[in-house]
Amino acid sequence: MRRRLFVMLATAAVLLVAAVVRMSPVSAVASDPYAFKNVRIDGGGFVPGIVFNQTEKNLVYARTDIGGAYRWNQSNKSWTPLLDWVGYDKWGYNGVISLATDPVETNRLYAAAGMYTNSWDPNNGAILRSTDKGDNWQVTPLPFKLGGNMPGRGMGEALSVDPNKNSVLYLGAPNDNGLWRSTDYGATWAKVTSFPNAGTYAQDPNDANGYLSHKPGVLWVTYDPRSSAKGSATRTIYVGVADKANSVYRSTDAGATWARLPGQPTGHLPHKGVLDTVNGYLYLATSDTGGPYDGAKGEVWRYATATGTWTQISPVASSSSDDYFGYSGLTIDRQHPGTIMVATQIAWWPDVIFFRSTDSGATWTRVWDWTSYPNRSFRYKMDITEDPWLTFGANPQPPEVTPKLGWMTESLEIDPFDSNRMMYGTGATIYGTEDLTKWDSGAQFTIRPMARGLEETAVLDLISPPSGAPLVSGLGDIGGFRHANLDAVPSMMFTAPVFTSTTSLDYAERSPSVMVRAGSFTDADRPGDSHVAFSTDGGANWFQGGEPGGVNEGGTVAAAADGSRFVWAPKGVAPVYSAGYGNSWQPAAGLPTDAVVESDRVNPARFYGLSGGRLYLSTNGGAAFTATAATGLPATCKFKAVPGVEGDVWVAGEGGLWHSTNSGTSFAKVPGVTGSVNVGFGKAAPGGTYLAVFTVATIGGVTGLYRSDDAGASWVRVNDDKHQWGNMGEALTGDPRVYGRVYLGTNGRGILYGDRTGPVVTPTATPTPPATPTVTPTVTPTATPTVTPTVTPTTGSGCAATYTPGNSWPGGFQAEVTVRNTGATATRSWKVTWTYGGDQKITQLWSGTLTQSSANVTVTDAGYNGTLQPNAITSFGFTGAYSGTNTPPATLTCTPG
């Protein structure tokens, strides 16, 4: 990307010249045409800005803090993503701090893009320009960073188009960069050196990492179009600044000079500034912080432009003890300009409050009122049929209800053409109504989600098991879902327990109904809950296990191939393993803290860990790990084992992509891959035997999503320059049931799934994966087992079974039975029998075949686990029901075959 800077000595301003930018070069690697769609969740993140065009009906845009920008489609009431072309090299452009839609030439659209102003985003911000409502873009890089995901991102809009002369735009910039202006439709920009105040407020000026010390700076620009004729630059302009003592400035000469607006209120930040040109009022909504997560006091003010008179019109004044919130979302009904609305910027308890006035703020009504505590009356009703998960699985006590109206309501907008339509953004979705004026007649209006097509989740892990639901997701902020239908919104996120973020998922490859997830939440909120949970029905229902002391974050977790045991590496806590469903955890000896753990997909005794560029192997179910001889692996990486092939492991990370066929004893670096983010596997190509390999990687100089049908010998790119999704690949997997299907996780654009659209090409042969390592082992592997068996095999044949009770709850229980070959020869099959002393009834069993008659139980092997070498073990588990007592059986009989 090229940038040219010119010093304009006459004005001492920096002029920024546009660059037409191709975000990614054409790949030299072959491509395979794909169609991509979002796995439907609807919303899932904060929507800080909704912008209605003031002259074209139904032209509406929304901006997100990490998921780009969207355009509303009235025909099907959905949103179209506009920034999917943003590539990995400019991922920060998906943080949109402001949008501006041109009221004169309504095809023109502008976005101020850049995610972080500290070191987290390596790039500066940019102005994105479109002349076709966001279908295509040009880019003007800026000489400073923008903060679409920084504190104060809900204030604004900082980017604006002059309604009288639409070639003129203004941009309010953060961090002492002041006010900027373009006079050529955003192609070039110069700093307005006459503007006197760049903004002084920071949430925490001493924050060392540069996040809370961010200064939101110049917040919004509002024009008074009455001050000049069409075709001439608007003379009277109001600008809001993040400065509690000097928050509003005005120019009356088209931006040549500026002055602090006399008599203005002080002590708060002006989140919004909206002008009613019919009645001549400038309205301010203020809060004591920049938000979006906090704010305890605020005010609403009205400025009479003709007289210069300020009037406080706060629904609840900051001087009142009833004010525990600031204000932000502010809107005018342009069909009836005396009608205005304002929202509490944050009011966590019991809920956000909307206030409505039909007399320019002289009097207000509330969207809900207290009756007799804890009861409330409501002017609205909510219908979340389309997105039922918005209850968050909560069952609150009055005065709280579910679903909540929202939180972080920085944007509240009445359609300028339709008094009945309103949209507002929350921390989870966009809500709206189409019968708002019922408020004024005393009837209840209906609020519904209006987020279809807007997918803003941050995806942390994905699994696609060979049976059951095709996809299970681990998400930031809203936990995750079991996706039985990729094109329908799931009914509920994971519960019992609820994780704020699910950091890791796994399933048992040979018993895929067994799943495990690990996650994070605020421990103080739920001190009795665990950070690990299990399912035995493919993710439909979950129960929590125990956990070792000190766990606060989920880390990574892995399930044995047969579901008999689990290895867990919580963040900051030494890794552990459990034989069964987490009733007790034992130290995983030899595995470093914060290692990434995975399981072999064939051998239930094998687990892998990666830490500091070394791969660790366990051959005894996670009890002990030993570093393999392989070196040269990346320090930070993702890795997975291949289903159906014991010891087949792929590692993705900085510098390349690595493949092992001997359980990590040695690795071969895959030719042609210079860097990778993640790797996953899907169904083999027709006629092939090795699974399709998917990777987000740099191949031929292009970072993209690739597939190989020949174990990495050759690759095809399956995305294109228009489908890059910024920061993608934290989660990635193929589908074991549909050849070519890939599931891709993004950081803010949700889950994408892609299917091939071209003809199927049958490979002539599937090459054998390379066996010669390109990384030379530094230690000769030993053939001696790391753990010596403590039981000496006996002569003849025999087996023993041990019954271990698990979790229990009123009327239900869980247990596990371990089967050990105690003989000197291998078993071909086994059978375990016992008799319960009560009315226990097994309701579901895995890794075995069940027969129960009254209290008599018989379980035989599942086929794949019938062969046990001497002293080898396997296990099966089950859940059951009872109404009397649940005493474990006294004796189990094991018979080998």
Coordinates of C-alpha atoms in Angstrom, one line a residue, residues 260-723:
R260 CA -16.4 27.0 22.1
L261 CA -20.2 27.2 22.3
P262 CA -21.1 29.7 25.0
G263 CA -22.9 28.7 28.1
Q264 CA -22.6 25.0 27.4
P265 CA -22.9 22.4 30.2
T266 CA -19.8 20.9 31.7
G267 CA -18.9 17.8 33.7
H268 CA -19.9 15.1 31.2
L269 CA -18.9 13.8 27.7
P270 CA -21.2 14.6 24.7
H271 CA -21.9 11.1 23.4
K272 CA -24.4 12.4 20.8
G273 CA -25.3 15.7 19.2
V274 CA -28.5 15.8 17.1
L275 CA -30.0 18.8 15.4
D276 CA -33.7 19.5 14.9
T277 CA -33.7 22.0 12.0
V278 CA -37.5 22.5 12.2
N279 CA -37.7 23.7 15.7
G280 CA -34.1 25.0 15.9
Y281 CA -32.8 22.8 18.7
L282 CA -29.4 21.0 19.1
Y283 CA -29.8 18.1 21.6
L284 CA -27.0 16.6 23.6
A285 CA -26.9 13.2 25.3
T286 CA -24.1 13.0 27.8
S287 CA -22.4 10.6 30.2
D288 CA -19.6 10.7 32.7
T289 CA -17.5 8.1 30.9
G290 CA -16.9 7.2 27.3
G291 CA -18.5 3.8 27.6
P292 CA -19.6 1.5 26.3
Y293 CA -19.4 -0.7 29.4
D294 CA -19.8 1.9 32.1
G295 CA -21.4 5.2 32.9
A296 CA -23.0 6.2 36.2
K297 CA -24.2 9.8 35.6
G298 CA -25.3 11.9 32.7
E299 CA -27.6 14.6 31.4
V300 CA -29.7 15.6 28.3
W301 CA -29.5 19.2 27.1
R302 CA -31.3 21.3 24.5
Y303 CA -29.7 24.3 22.9
A304 CA -31.8 26.9 21.1
T305 CA -29.8 27.8 18.0
A306 CA -31.7 31.1 17.5
T307 CA -31.3 32.5 21.1
G308 CA -28.2 30.6 22.4
T309 CA -30.3 29.4 25.4
W310 CA -29.3 26.1 27.1
T311 CA -32.0 24.1 28.9
Q312 CA -31.4 20.9 30.8
I313 CA -34.1 18.4 29.8
S314 CA -32.8 15.3 31.5
P315 CA -35.5 12.7 32.1
V316 CA -33.6 12.0 35.4
A317 CA -31.1 14.7 36.3
S318 CA -27.6 13.8 37.3
S319 CA -28.2 15.6 40.6
S320 CA -30.9 13.1 41.5
S321 CA -30.1 9.9 43.5
D322 CA -32.3 8.1 41.0
D323 CA -29.7 8.7 38.3
Y324 CA -27.3 5.8 38.1
F325 CA -26.7 6.0 34.4
G326 CA -25.4 8.2 31.6
Y327 CA -27.3 8.9 28.3
S328 CA -26.2 8.0 24.8
G329 CA -28.7 6.8 22.2
L330 CA -30.4 9.9 20.9
T331 CA -32.8 10.3 18.0
I332 CA -35.4 12.6 16.5
D333 CA -38.6 11.6 14.7
R334 CA -38.0 13.6 11.5
Q335 CA -41.7 13.2 10.6
H336 CA -42.6 14.9 13.9
P337 CA -39.5 16.7 15.1
G338 CA -40.9 17.5 18.5
T339 CA -40.7 13.8 19.3
I340 CA -37.3 12.8 20.6
M341 CA -36.0 9.7 22.3
V342 CA -32.9 9.0 24.4
A343 CA -31.5 5.8 26.0
T344 CA -29.5 5.1 29.0
Q345 CA -26.1 4.4 27.8
I346 CA -25.7 1.7 30.4
A347 CA -28.1 0.5 33.0
W348 CA -27.3 -3.1 33.8
W349 CA -29.9 -3.4 36.5
P350 CA -32.7 -4.1 36.0
D351 CA -32.5 -3.1 32.4
V352 CA -31.8 -0.3 29.9
I353 CA -34.4 2.5 29.9
F354 CA -35.7 4.4 26.8
F355 CA -37.3 7.8 27.4
R356 CA -39.7 9.4 24.9
S357 CA -40.9 13.0 24.6
T358 CA -43.4 14.5 22.2
D359 CA -42.8 18.1 23.4
S360 CA -39.1 18.6 22.6
G361 CA -38.0 17.3 26.0
A362 CA -40.3 19.3 28.3
T363 CA -41.9 16.0 29.6
W364 CA -40.9 12.4 29.2
T365 CA -42.4 8.9 29.5
R366 CA -40.4 5.7 30.2
V367 CA -40.5 2.5 28.3
W368 CA -41.0 0.8 31.6
D369 CA -42.1 2.1 35.0
W370 CA -41.9 0.8 38.6
T371 CA -45.2 -0.2 40.1
S372 CA -44.8 -1.8 43.5
Y373 CA -41.2 -3.1 43.8
P374 CA -40.1 -5.5 42.5
N375 CA -42.8 -5.3 39.8
R376 CA -42.7 -3.1 36.7
S377 CA -45.1 -2.2 34.0
F378 CA -44.0 -2.2 30.3
R379 CA -45.0 -0.1 27.3
Y380 CA -43.5 -2.8 25.1
K381 CA -43.5 -6.6 24.6
M382 CA -40.6 -8.6 23.1
D383 CA -40.9 -11.3 20.5
I384 CA -37.6 -13.2 20.1
T385 CA -39.0 -16.1 18.1
E386 CA -36.5 -15.6 15.4
D387 CA -33.5 -15.6 17.8
P388 CA -34.6 -17.5 20.9
W389 CA -31.1 -17.7 22.4
L390 CA -31.3 -14.0 23.3
T391 CA -32.7 -15.1 26.7
F392 CA -29.1 -16.3 27.4
G393 CA -30.7 -19.3 29.1
A394 CA -31.4 -17.0 32.1
N395 CA -34.2 -17.4 34.7
P396 CA -33.9 -14.1 36.5
Q397 CA -35.8 -13.0 39.6
P398 CA -38.0 -9.8 39.5
P399 CA -37.4 -7.0 38.8
E400 CA -35.2 -8.4 36.1
V401 CA -36.7 -10.2 33.1
T402 CA -35.4 -12.1 30.1
P403 CA -34.8 -11.2 27.4
K404 CA -33.4 -7.8 28.5
L405 CA -34.2 -4.7 26.4
G406 CA -30.4 -4.5 26.0
W407 CA -27.2 -2.9 27.2
M408 CA -24.6 -0.7 25.7
T409 CA -27.4 1.1 23.8
E410 CA -25.2 3.7 22.1
S411 CA -27.3 3.9 18.9
L412 CA -31.1 4.4 19.0
E413 CA -32.5 5.5 15.7
I414 CA -36.0 6.3 14.4
D415 CA -36.5 5.9 10.7
P416 CA -36.6 9.4 9.1
F417 CA -39.4 8.2 6.8
D418 CA -41.4 6.1 9.2
S419 CA -42.3 7.1 12.7
N420 CA -43.2 3.6 13.6
R421 CA -39.8 2.0 12.8
M422 CA -37.0 2.2 15.2
M423 CA -33.7 0.2 15.4
Y424 CA -31.2 0.1 18.3
G425 CA -27.9 -1.6 18.9
T426 CA -27.0 -3.6 22.0
G427 CA -24.1 -5.7 23.2
A428 CA -25.6 -8.7 21.6
T429 CA -27.7 -7.8 18.6
I430 CA -29.9 -5.2 16.8
Y431 CA -33.4 -4.9 18.0
G432 CA -36.2 -2.9 16.5
T433 CA -39.9 -2.2 16.2
E434 CA -42.4 -1.3 13.4
D435 CA -45.2 0.0 15.6
L436 CA -43.4 2.4 17.8
T437 CA -46.2 5.0 17.9
K438 CA -48.3 2.7 20.0
W439 CA -46.2 4.0 22.8
D440 CA -48.1 7.3 22.6
S441 CA -51.5 5.8 22.6
G442 CA -50.9 3.6 25.6
A443 CA -50.8 0.3 23.8
Q444 CA -47.8 -2.0 23.9
F445 CA -45.5 -1.9 20.9
T446 CA -43.5 -5.0 19.9
I447 CA -39.7 -5.3 19.8
R448 CA -38.1 -8.0 17.7
P449 CA -34.5 -8.9 16.7
M450 CA -33.5 -7.2 13.4
A451 CA -30.1 -8.9 13.0
R452 CA -30.6 -11.5 10.3
G453 CA -27.5 -11.6 8.2
L454 CA -25.5 -9.6 10.7
E455 CA -23.0 -12.2 12.1
E456 CA -20.6 -10.8 14.6
T457 CA -19.4 -13.6 16.8
A458 CA -15.7 -14.2 17.6
V459 CA -15.2 -17.9 17.0
L460 CA -12.7 -19.8 19.2
D461 CA -13.2 -23.4 18.3
L462 CA -15.3 -25.6 15.9
I463 CA -15.8 -29.4 15.7
S464 CA -17.7 -31.4 13.1
P465 CA -18.3 -34.9 14.3
P466 CA -19.0 -37.9 12.0
S467 CA -22.6 -38.3 13.4
G468 CA -25.1 -36.1 15.1
A469 CA -25.3 -32.4 14.5
P470 CA -22.9 -31.3 11.7
L471 CA -21.3 -28.5 13.7
V472 CA -20.7 -27.5 17.3
S473 CA -19.1 -24.1 18.0
G474 CA -17.2 -22.5 20.8
L475 CA -17.7 -18.7 20.8
G476 CA -16.5 -15.6 22.7
D477 CA -19.1 -13.7 24.8
I478 CA -22.0 -16.1 24.0
G479 CA -20.5 -19.5 24.8
G480 CA -21.4 -21.6 21.7
F481 CA -24.1 -23.7 20.1
R482 CA -25.0 -27.1 18.7
H483 CA -25.8 -26.3 15.1
A484 CA -28.3 -29.0 13.9
N485 CA -29.3 -26.9 10.9
L486 CA -26.6 -24.5 9.5
D487 CA -29.2 -22.2 8.1
A488 CA -31.4 -21.9 11.2
V489 CA -30.7 -20.0 14.4
P490 CA -30.1 -22.5 17.3
S491 CA -32.6 -22.4 20.0
M492 CA -30.2 -21.9 22.9
M493 CA -26.5 -21.5 23.6
F494 CA -24.7 -24.0 25.9
T495 CA -26.0 -24.1 29.4
A496 CA -25.4 -26.1 32.6
P497 CA -22.9 -24.5 32.9
V498 CA -23.0 -21.3 30.9
F499 CA -19.5 -20.2 29.8
T500 CA -19.1 -16.6 28.8
S501 CA -16.5 -17.9 26.2
T502 CA -15.9 -21.5 25.2
T503 CA -12.2 -21.7 24.6
S504 CA -11.9 -25.4 23.5
L505 CA -14.1 -28.2 22.2
D506 CA -13.5 -31.9 21.4
Y507 CA -15.4 -35.1 20.8
A508 CA -14.5 -38.7 21.1
E509 CA -13.7 -39.8 17.5
R510 CA -14.9 -43.4 17.9
S511 CA -17.8 -42.4 20.2
P512 CA -18.8 -39.0 18.8
S513 CA -21.8 -38.5 21.1
V514 CA -19.3 -37.9 23.9
M515 CA -18.1 -34.3 23.9
V516 CA -16.2 -32.0 26.2
R517 CA -15.9 -28.2 26.4
A518 CA -13.8 -25.8 28.5
G519 CA -14.5 -22.2 29.0
S520 CA -14.2 -19.0 30.9
F521 CA -16.6 -16.9 33.1
T522 CA -16.3 -14.5 36.0
D523 CA -15.8 -16.9 38.9
A524 CA -17.2 -14.4 41.5
D525 CA -20.5 -14.5 39.7
R526 CA -20.8 -18.3 39.9
P527 CA -18.3 -19.7 42.4
G528 CA -20.0 -23.2 42.4
D529 CA -19.6 -23.7 38.6
S530 CA -16.8 -25.5 36.8
H531 CA -14.9 -24.5 33.7
V532 CA -15.3 -27.9 32.1
A533 CA -18.5 -29.6 30.9
F534 CA -19.4 -32.9 29.2
S535 CA -22.1 -34.2 26.9
T536 CA -23.1 -37.7 26.1
D537 CA -25.7 -36.9 23.5
G538 CA -23.7 -34.9 20.9
G539 CA -23.9 -31.5 22.6
A540 CA -27.7 -31.4 23.1
N541 CA -27.3 -31.5 26.9
W542 CA -24.4 -30.9 29.1
F543 CA -23.3 -31.5 32.7
Q544 CA -20.4 -30.1 34.5
G545 CA -17.4 -31.9 36.0
G546 CA -15.2 -31.1 38.9
E547 CA -12.1 -29.1 38.5
P548 CA -8.7 -28.7 40.1
G549 CA -8.0 -25.6 42.3
G550 CA -7.1 -22.3 40.8
V551 CA -8.9 -22.5 37.5
N552 CA -10.2 -19.2 36.1
E553 CA -10.0 -19.7 32.3
G554 CA -10.8 -22.7 30.2
G555 CA -7.6 -23.3 28.2
T556 CA -7.7 -26.4 26.0
V557 CA -9.3 -29.8 26.5
A558 CA -9.1 -33.2 24.6
A559 CA -11.2 -36.3 24.6
A560 CA -9.8 -39.8 24.2
A561 CA -10.8 -41.5 21.0
D562 CA -13.3 -43.8 22.8
G563 CA -14.5 -41.1 25.2
S564 CA -13.1 -42.9 28.2
R565 CA -10.9 -40.1 29.6
F566 CA -10.0 -36.5 29.1
V567 CA -6.9 -34.3 29.3
W568 CA -7.3 -30.7 30.3
A569 CA -4.9 -27.8 30.3
P570 CA -6.7 -24.9 32.0
K571 CA -5.0 -21.5 31.4
G572 CA -2.4 -20.9 34.1
V573 CA -2.9 -24.2 35.8
A574 CA -0.9 -27.4 35.5
P575 CA -2.5 -29.8 33.0
V576 CA -4.6 -32.7 34.4
Y577 CA -6.4 -35.8 33.2
S578 CA -9.5 -37.7 34.3
A579 CA -10.6 -41.2 33.7
G580 CA -14.3 -40.5 33.3
Y581 CA -16.2 -37.3 33.3
G582 CA -14.2 -35.1 35.5
N583 CA -15.2 -36.4 38.9
S584 CA -11.6 -36.3 39.9
W585 CA -8.5 -34.9 38.1
Q586 CA -4.9 -36.1 38.4
P587 CA -1.8 -34.3 37.3
A588 CA -0.6 -35.0 33.8
A589 CA 3.0 -35.5 34.6
G590 CA 5.6 -34.0 32.2
L591 CA 3.2 -31.6 30.3
P592 CA 4.0 -27.9 30.8
T593 CA 1.4 -25.5 32.0
D594 CA -0.5 -23.8 29.2
A595 CA 0.3 -26.5 26.7
V596 CA -2.2 -27.0 23.9
V597 CA -3.7 -30.5 24.1
E598 CA -5.2 -32.8 21.5
S599 CA -6.0 -36.5 21.4
D600 CA -5.1 -39.2 18.9
R601 CA -8.2 -39.9 16.9
V602 CA -7.6 -43.7 16.9
N603 CA -5.7 -44.8 20.0
P604 CA -7.5 -43.8 23.2
A605 CA -4.4 -44.1 25.2
R606 CA -2.5 -41.4 23.1
F607 CA -2.7 -37.7 23.8
Y608 CA -0.5 -34.9 22.5
G609 CA 0.6 -31.6 23.9
L610 CA 2.4 -28.7 22.3
S611 CA 4.3 -26.1 24.3
G612 CA 7.3 -23.9 23.5
G613 CA 7.9 -25.5 20.1
R614 CA 8.1 -29.1 21.5
L615 CA 5.5 -31.8 21.1
Y616 CA 4.8 -34.0 24.1
L617 CA 3.3 -37.5 23.8
S618 CA 1.3 -39.6 26.3
T619 CA 0.8 -43.3 25.7
N620 CA -1.1 -44.0 28.9
G621 CA -4.2 -41.9 28.6
G622 CA -2.7 -38.6 29.8
A623 CA -1.1 -39.8 33.0
A624 CA 2.4 -38.9 31.8
F625 CA 3.8 -37.1 28.9
T626 CA 7.3 -37.1 27.4
A627 CA 8.8 -34.7 24.9
T628 CA 9.4 -36.3 21.5
A629 CA 12.6 -35.8 19.7
A630 CA 11.2 -33.4 17.1
T631 CA 12.4 -29.8 17.1
G632 CA 11.9 -26.8 15.0
L633 CA 8.2 -26.4 15.6
P634 CA 6.7 -23.0 16.1
A635 CA 6.3 -21.7 19.7
T636 CA 2.7 -20.7 19.2
C637 CA 0.6 -22.9 17.0
K638 CA -2.5 -24.9 16.4
F639 CA -2.4 -28.7 15.8
K640 CA -4.7 -31.6 15.2
A641 CA -4.5 -35.4 14.7
V642 CA -6.1 -37.0 11.7
P643 CA -9.2 -39.1 12.2
G644 CA -8.7 -42.7 11.1
V645 CA -4.9 -42.7 11.1
E646 CA -3.1 -43.4 14.4
G647 CA -0.1 -41.1 15.0
D648 CA -0.9 -38.7 12.1
V649 CA -0.5 -35.1 13.4
W650 CA -0.4 -31.7 11.6
V651 CA 0.9 -28.5 13.2
A652 CA 0.1 -25.0 11.9
G653 CA 2.0 -21.9 12.9
E654 CA 4.4 -19.1 12.0
G655 CA 6.9 -20.2 9.4
G656 CA 5.1 -23.1 7.8
L657 CA 2.9 -26.2 8.1
W658 CA 4.3 -29.4 9.6
H659 CA 3.2 -33.1 9.3
S660 CA 4.1 -36.2 11.3
T661 CA 3.1 -39.8 10.7
N662 CA 4.8 -41.2 13.7
S663 CA 3.0 -39.6 16.7
G664 CA 5.3 -36.6 16.6
T665 CA 8.6 -38.3 16.9
S666 CA 9.6 -36.4 13.7
F667 CA 7.9 -33.8 11.5
A668 CA 8.2 -33.0 7.8
K669 CA 7.7 -29.4 6.8
V670 CA 5.1 -29.2 4.1
P671 CA 6.7 -27.7 0.9
G672 CA 5.4 -24.4 -0.4
V673 CA 3.7 -23.3 2.8
T674 CA 5.5 -20.3 4.3
G675 CA 3.1 -19.7 7.2
S676 CA -0.1 -21.0 8.6
V677 CA -2.8 -20.2 11.1
N678 CA -4.8 -23.4 11.5
V679 CA -5.4 -26.8 10.0
G680 CA -8.4 -29.1 9.9
F681 CA -9.7 -32.2 8.1
G682 CA -12.8 -33.2 6.1
K683 CA -14.1 -36.0 4.0
A684 CA -11.7 -37.4 1.4
A685 CA -12.2 -36.7 -2.2
P686 CA -14.1 -39.3 -4.3
G687 CA -11.7 -42.1 -5.0
G688 CA -9.3 -40.8 -2.4
T689 CA -8.3 -42.4 0.9
Y690 CA -6.6 -39.6 2.8
L691 CA -8.8 -37.0 4.3
A692 CA -9.1 -33.5 2.7
V693 CA -6.7 -31.1 4.6
F694 CA -7.9 -27.5 5.0
T695 CA -5.6 -24.7 6.2
V696 CA -5.5 -21.0 6.6
A697 CA -2.0 -20.4 5.3
T698 CA 0.3 -18.4 3.1
I699 CA 1.0 -20.3 -0.1
G700 CA 2.6 -18.7 -3.1
G701 CA 2.7 -15.4 -1.2
V702 CA -1.0 -15.2 -0.7
T703 CA -2.7 -15.8 2.7
G704 CA -6.0 -17.6 2.1
L705 CA -8.1 -20.7 2.8
Y706 CA -6.7 -23.7 1.1
R707 CA -7.6 -27.4 0.6
S708 CA -5.4 -30.4 -0.3
D709 CA -6.8 -33.7 -1.4
D710 CA -3.3 -35.4 -1.5
A711 CA -1.9 -35.0 2.0
G712 CA -0.3 -31.6 1.3
A713 CA 1.4 -32.5 -2.0
S714 CA -0.7 -29.9 -3.8
W715 CA -3.2 -27.2 -2.8
V716 CA -6.1 -25.3 -4.2
R717 CA -7.3 -21.9 -2.8
V718 CA -11.0 -22.1 -1.9
N719 CA -11.7 -18.5 -1.0
D720 CA -11.0 -15.4 -3.2
D721 CA -10.1 -11.7 -2.9
K722 CA -13.7 -10.7 -2.2
H723 CA -14.1 -13.3 0.6

